[in-house]
PDB file of C-alpha atoms in Angstrom:
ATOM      1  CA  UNK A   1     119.696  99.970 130.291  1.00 88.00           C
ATOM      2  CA  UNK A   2     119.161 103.576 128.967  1.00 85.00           C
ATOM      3  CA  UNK A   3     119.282 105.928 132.332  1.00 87.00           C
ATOM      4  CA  UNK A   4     117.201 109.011 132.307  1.00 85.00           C
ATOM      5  CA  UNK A   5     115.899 108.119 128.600  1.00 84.00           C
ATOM      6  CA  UNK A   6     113.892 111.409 129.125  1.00 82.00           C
ATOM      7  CA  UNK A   7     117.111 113.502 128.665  1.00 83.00           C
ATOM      8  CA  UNK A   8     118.339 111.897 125.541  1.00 82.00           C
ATOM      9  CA  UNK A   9     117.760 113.888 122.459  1.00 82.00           C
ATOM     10  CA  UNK A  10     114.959 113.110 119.925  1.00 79.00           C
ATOM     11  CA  UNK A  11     117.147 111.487 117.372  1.00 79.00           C
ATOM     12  CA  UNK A  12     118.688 109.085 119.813  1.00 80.00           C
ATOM     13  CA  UNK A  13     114.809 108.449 121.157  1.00 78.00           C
ATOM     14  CA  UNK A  14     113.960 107.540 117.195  1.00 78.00           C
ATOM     15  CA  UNK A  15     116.958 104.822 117.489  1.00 80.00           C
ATOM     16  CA  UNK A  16     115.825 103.453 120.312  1.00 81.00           C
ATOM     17  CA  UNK A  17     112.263 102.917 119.196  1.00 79.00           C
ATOM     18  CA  UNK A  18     113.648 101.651 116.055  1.00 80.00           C
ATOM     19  CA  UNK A  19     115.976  98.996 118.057  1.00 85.00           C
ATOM     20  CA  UNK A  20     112.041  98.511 120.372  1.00 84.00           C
ATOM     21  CA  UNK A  21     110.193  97.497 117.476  1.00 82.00           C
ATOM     22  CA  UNK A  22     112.149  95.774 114.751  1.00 86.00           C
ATOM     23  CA  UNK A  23     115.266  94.678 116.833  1.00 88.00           C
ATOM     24  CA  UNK A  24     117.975  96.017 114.793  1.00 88.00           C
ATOM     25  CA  UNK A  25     119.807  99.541 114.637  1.00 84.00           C
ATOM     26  CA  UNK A  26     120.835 101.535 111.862  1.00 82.00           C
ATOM     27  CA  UNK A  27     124.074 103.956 111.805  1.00 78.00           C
ATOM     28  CA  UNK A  28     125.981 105.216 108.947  1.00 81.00           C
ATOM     29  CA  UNK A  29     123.477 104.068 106.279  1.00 84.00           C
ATOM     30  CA  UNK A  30     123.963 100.342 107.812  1.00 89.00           C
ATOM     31  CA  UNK A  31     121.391  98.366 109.437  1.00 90.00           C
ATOM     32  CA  UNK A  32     122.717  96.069 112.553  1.00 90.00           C
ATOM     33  CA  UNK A  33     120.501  92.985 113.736  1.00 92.00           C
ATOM     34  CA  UNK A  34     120.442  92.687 117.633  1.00 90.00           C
ATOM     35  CA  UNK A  35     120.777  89.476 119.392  1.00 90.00           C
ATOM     36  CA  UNK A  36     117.590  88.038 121.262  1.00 88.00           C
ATOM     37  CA  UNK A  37     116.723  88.261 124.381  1.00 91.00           C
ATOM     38  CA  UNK A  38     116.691  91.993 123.876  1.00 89.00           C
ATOM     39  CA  UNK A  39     114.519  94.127 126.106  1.00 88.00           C
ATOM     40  CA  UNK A  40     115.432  97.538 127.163  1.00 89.00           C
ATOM     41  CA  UNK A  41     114.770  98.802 130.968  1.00 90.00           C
ATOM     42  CA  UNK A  42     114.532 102.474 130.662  1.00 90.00           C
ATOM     43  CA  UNK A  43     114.316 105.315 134.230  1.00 89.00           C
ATOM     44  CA  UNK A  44     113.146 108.736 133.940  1.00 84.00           C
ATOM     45  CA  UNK A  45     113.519 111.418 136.910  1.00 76.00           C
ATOM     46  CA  UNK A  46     110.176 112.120 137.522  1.00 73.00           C
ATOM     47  CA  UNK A  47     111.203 115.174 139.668  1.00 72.00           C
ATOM     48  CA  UNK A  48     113.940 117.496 137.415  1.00 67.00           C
ATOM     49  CA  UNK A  49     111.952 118.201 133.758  1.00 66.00           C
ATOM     50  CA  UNK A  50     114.550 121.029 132.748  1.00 67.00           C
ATOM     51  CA  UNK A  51     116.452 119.783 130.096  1.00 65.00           C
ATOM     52  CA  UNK A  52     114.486 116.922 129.328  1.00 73.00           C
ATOM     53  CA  UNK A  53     112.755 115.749 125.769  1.00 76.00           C
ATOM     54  CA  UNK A  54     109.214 113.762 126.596  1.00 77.00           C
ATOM     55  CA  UNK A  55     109.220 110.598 125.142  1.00 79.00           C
ATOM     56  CA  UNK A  56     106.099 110.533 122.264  1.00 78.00           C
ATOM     57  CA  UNK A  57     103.099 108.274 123.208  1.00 82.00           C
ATOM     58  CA  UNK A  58     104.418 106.379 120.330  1.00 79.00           C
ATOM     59  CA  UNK A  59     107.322 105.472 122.032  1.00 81.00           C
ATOM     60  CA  UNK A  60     105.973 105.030 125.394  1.00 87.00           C
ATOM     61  CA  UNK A  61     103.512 102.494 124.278  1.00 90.00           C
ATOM     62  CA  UNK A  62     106.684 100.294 122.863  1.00 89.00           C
ATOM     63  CA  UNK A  63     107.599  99.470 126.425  1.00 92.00           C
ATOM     64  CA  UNK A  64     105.714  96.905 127.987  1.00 94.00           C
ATOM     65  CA  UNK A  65     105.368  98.069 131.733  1.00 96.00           C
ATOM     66  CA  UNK A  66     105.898 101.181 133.622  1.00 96.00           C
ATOM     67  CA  UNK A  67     106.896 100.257 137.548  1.00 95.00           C
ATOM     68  CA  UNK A  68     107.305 103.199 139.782  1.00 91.00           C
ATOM     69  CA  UNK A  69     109.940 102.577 142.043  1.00 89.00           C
ATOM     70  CA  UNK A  70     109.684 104.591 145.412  1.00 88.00           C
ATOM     71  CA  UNK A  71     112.019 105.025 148.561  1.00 93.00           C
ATOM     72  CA  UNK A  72     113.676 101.328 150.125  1.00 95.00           C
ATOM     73  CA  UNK A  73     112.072  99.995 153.097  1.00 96.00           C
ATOM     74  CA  UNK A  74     114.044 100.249 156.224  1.00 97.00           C
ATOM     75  CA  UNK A  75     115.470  96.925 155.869  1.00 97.00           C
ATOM     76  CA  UNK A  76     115.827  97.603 152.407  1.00 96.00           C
ATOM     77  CA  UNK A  77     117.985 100.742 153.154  1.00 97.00           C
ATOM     78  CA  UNK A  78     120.105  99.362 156.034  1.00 96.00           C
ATOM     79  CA  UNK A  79     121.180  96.816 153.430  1.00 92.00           C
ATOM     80  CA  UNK A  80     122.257  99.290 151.069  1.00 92.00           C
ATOM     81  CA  UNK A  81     124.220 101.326 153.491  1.00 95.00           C
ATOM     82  CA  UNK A  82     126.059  98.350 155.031  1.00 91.00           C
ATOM     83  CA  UNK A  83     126.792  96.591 151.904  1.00 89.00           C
ATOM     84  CA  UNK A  84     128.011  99.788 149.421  1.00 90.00           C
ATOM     85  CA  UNK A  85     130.085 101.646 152.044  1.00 92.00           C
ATOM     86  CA  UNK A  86     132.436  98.825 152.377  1.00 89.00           C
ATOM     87  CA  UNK A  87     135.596  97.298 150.841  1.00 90.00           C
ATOM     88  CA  UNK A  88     133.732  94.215 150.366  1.00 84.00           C
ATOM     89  CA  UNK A  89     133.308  93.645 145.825  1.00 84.00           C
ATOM     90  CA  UNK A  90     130.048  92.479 145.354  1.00 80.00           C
ATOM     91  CA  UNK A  91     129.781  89.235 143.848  1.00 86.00           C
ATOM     92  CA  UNK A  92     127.201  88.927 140.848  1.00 88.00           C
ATOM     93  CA  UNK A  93     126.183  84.666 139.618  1.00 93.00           C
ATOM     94  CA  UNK A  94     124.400  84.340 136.577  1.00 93.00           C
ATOM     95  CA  UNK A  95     121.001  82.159 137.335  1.00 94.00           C
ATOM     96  CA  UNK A  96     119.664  81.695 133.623  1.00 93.00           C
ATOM     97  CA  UNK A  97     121.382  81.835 130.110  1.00 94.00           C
ATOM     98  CA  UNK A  98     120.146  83.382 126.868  1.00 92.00           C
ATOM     99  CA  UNK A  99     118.240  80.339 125.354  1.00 94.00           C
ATOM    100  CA  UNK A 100     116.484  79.730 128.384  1.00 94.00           C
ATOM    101  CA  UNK A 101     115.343  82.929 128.640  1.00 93.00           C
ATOM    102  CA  UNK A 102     114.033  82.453 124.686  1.00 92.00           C
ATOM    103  CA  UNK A 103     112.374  78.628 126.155  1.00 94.00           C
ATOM    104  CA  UNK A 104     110.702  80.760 129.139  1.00 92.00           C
ATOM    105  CA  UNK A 105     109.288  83.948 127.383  1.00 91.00           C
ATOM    106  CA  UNK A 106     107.964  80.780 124.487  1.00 93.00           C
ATOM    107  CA  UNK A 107     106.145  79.017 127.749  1.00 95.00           C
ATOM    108  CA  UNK A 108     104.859  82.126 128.686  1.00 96.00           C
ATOM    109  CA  UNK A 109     102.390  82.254 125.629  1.00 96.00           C
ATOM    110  CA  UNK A 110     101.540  78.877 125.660  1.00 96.00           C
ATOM    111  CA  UNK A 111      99.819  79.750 129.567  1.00 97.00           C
ATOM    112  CA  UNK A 112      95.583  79.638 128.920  1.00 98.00           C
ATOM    113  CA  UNK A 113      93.508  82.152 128.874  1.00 98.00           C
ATOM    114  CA  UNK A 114      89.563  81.529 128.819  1.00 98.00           C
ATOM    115  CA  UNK A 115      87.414  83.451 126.573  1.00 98.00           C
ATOM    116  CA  UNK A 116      85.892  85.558 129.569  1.00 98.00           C
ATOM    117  CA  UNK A 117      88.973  86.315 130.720  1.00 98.00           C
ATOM    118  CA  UNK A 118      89.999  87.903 127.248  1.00 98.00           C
ATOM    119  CA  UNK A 119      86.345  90.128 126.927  1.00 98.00           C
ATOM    120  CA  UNK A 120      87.586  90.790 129.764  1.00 98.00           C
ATOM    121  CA  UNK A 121      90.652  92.532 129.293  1.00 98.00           C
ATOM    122  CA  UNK A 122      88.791  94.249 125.878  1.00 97.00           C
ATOM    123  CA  UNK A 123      86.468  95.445 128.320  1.00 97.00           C
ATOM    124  CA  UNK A 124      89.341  97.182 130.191  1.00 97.00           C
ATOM    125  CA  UNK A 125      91.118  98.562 127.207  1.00 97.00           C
ATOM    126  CA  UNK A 126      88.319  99.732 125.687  1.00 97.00           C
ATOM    127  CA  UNK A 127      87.124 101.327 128.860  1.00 96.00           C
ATOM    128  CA  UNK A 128      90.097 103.544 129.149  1.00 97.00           C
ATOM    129  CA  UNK A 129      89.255 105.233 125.748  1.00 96.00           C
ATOM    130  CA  UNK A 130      86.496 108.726 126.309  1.00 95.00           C
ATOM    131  CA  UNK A 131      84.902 107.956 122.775  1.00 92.00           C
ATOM    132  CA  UNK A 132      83.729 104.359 124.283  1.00 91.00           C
ATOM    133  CA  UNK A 133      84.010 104.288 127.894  1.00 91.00           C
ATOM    134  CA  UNK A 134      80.947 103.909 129.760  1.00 91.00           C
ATOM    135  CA  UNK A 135      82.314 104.966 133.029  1.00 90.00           C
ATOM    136  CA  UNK A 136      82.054 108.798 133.580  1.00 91.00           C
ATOM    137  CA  UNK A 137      85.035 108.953 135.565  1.00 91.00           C
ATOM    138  CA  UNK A 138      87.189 108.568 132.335  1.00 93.00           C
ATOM    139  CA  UNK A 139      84.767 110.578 129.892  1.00 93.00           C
ATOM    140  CA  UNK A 140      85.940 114.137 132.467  1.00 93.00           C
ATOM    141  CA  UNK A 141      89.390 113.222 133.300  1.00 94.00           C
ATOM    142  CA  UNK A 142      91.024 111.241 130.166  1.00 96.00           C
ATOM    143  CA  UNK A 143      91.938 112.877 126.855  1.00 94.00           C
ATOM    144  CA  UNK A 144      93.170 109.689 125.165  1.00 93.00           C
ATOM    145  CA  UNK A 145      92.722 106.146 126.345  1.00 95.00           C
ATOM    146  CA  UNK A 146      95.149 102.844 125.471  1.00 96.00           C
ATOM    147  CA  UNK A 147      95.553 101.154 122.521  1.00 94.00           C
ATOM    148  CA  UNK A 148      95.209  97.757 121.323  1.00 94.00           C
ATOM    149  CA  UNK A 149      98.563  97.065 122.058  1.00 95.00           C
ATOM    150  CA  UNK A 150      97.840  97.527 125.961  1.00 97.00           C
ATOM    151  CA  UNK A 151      95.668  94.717 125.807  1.00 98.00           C
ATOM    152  CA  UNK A 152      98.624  92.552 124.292  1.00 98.00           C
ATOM    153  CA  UNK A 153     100.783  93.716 127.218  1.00 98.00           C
ATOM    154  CA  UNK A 154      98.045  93.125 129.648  1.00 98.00           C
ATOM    155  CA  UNK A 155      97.170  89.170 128.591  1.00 98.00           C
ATOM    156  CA  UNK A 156     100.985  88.129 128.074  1.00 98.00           C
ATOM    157  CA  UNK A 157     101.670  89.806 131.300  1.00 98.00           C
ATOM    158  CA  UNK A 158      98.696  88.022 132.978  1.00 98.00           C
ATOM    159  CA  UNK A 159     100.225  84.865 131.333  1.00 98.00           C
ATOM    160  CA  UNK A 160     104.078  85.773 132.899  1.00 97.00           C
ATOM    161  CA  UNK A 161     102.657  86.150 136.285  1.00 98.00           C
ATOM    162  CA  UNK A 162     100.365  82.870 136.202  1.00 98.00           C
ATOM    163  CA  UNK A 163     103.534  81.153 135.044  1.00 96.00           C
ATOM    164  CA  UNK A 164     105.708  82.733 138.167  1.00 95.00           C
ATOM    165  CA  UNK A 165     102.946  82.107 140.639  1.00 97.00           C
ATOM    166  CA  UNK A 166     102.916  78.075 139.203  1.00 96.00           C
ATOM    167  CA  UNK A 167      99.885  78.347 137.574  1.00 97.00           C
ATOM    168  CA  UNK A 168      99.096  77.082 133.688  1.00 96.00           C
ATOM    169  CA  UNK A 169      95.963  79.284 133.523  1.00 98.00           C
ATOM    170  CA  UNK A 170      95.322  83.210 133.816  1.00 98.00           C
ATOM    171  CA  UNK A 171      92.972  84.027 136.778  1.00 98.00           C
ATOM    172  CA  UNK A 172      91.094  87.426 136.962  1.00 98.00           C
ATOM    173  CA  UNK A 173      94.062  88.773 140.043  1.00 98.00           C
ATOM    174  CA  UNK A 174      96.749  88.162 137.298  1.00 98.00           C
ATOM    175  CA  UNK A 175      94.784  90.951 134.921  1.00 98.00           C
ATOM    176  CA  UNK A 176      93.930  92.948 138.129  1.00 98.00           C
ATOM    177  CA  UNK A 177      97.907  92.735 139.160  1.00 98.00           C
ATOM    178  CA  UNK A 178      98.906  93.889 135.944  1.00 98.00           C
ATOM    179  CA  UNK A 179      96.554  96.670 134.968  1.00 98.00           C
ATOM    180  CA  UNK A 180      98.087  99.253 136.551  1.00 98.00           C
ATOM    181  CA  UNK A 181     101.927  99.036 134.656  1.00 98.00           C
ATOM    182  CA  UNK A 182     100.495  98.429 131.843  1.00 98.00           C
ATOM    183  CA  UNK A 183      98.144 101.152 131.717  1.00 98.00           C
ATOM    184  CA  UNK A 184      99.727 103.511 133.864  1.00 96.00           C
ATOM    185  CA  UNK A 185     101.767 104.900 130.540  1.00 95.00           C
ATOM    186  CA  UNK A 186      99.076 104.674 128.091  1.00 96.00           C
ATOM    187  CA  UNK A 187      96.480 106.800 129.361  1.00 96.00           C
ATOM    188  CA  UNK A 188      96.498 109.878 129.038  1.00 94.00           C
ATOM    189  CA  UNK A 189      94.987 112.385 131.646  1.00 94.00           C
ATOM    190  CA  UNK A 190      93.511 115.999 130.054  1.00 94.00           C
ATOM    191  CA  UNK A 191      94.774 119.434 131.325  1.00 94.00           C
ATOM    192  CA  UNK A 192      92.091 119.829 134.120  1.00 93.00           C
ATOM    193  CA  UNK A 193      92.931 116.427 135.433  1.00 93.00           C
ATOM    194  CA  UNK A 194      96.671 117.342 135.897  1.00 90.00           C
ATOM    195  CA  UNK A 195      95.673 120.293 138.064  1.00 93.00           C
ATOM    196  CA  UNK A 196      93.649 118.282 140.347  1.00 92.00           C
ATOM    197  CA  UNK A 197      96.477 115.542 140.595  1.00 92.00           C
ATOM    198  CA  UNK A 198      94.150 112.765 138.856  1.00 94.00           C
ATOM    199  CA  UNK A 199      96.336 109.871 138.004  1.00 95.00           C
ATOM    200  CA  UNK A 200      96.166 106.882 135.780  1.00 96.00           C
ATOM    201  CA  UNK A 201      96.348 104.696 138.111  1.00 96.00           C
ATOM    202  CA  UNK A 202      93.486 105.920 139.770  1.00 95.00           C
ATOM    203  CA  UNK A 203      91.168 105.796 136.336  1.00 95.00           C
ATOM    204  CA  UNK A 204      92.339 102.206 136.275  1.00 96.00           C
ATOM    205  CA  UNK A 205      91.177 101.684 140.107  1.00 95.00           C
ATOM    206  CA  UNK A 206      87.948 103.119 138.841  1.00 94.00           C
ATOM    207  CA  UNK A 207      87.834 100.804 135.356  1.00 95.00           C
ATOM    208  CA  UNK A 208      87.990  97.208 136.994  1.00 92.00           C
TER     209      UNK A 208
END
């Protein structure tokens, strides 16, 4: 869990992509292998900049979603107050080991996809990208569209959701679900759409 990964200095940002993409970390001219599962969960304050180093698009295309998290719901909030303010240890059971986290993200490729599906999700990625988009919407407000690894994240994510909803197949609402984290990191919006508050997530809306 690396909190506020947006004020960590660039060398420590270069270790962490290193650890992102080949699972292993080097220090003191020594290269460390890191056990599987290993996935990183990562917050930035998206309110207090000063201080902070932006991650490269390099980087931010490593991780695999981008989930905003906004304000508890009532319930949500009543929870937390009655449950932190007391003497009362919380009480934490592990429901799933190591390997069977390894067997579950194995099932997850092995969900279908049809051929439609994956044109598809092409159609999306390549959609996002000014040079080849054919909707106008992105050729005024995007200065660089997603890569091919977005449409990785986008048809294993599919897959992971099929599998959670009890499904062996991806339907077109698993892609639709999933667009939005995965894209919402890898577009990115020119100067004249970040005056006028144009988001990523509403190119996507627009894309599919």
């Amino acid at each position: 869990l690396a909190d506020e990964i947006n004020r960590t200095p660039p060398k420590t940002q270069s270790a962490l992509l290193e650890a992102m993409q080949e699972f292993e970390v080097t220090y003191g001219g020594k290269t460390y292998p890191l056990d599987r599962p290993f996935f990183i969960l990562a917050t930035q304050n998206p309110i207090e900049q000063a201080g902070t180093y932006p991650l490269p698009e390099a980087q931010l295309d490593r991780f695999l979603l981008y989930i905003q998290i906004g304000y508890p719901t009532a319930l949500e909030e009543k929870a937390i107050l009655a449950n932190t303010t007391g003497n009362k240890k919380p009480v934490v059971n592990p429901v799933i080991n190591g390997e069977e986290i390894k067997e579950l993200q194995s099932l997850v490729r092995e969900v279908s996809i049809n051929e439609e599906l994956i044109n598809y999700v092409s159609n999306i990625i390549r959609s996002t990208r000014p040079a080849t988009s054919e909707v106008p919407f992105v050729k005024e407000w995007v200065r660089w569209g997603a890569g091919p690894r977005a449409g990785q994240a986008l048809i294993l994510t599919a897959k992971a959701r099929a599998l959670l909803k009890g499904r062996y197949a991806v339907i077109r609402e698993d892609i639709h679900a999933m667009a939005f984290p995965v894209l919402r990191h890898r577009i990115l919006m020119n100067f004249k759409a970040d005056a006028e508050n144009i988001t990523p997530d509403l190119v996507t809306e627009k894309i599919i």
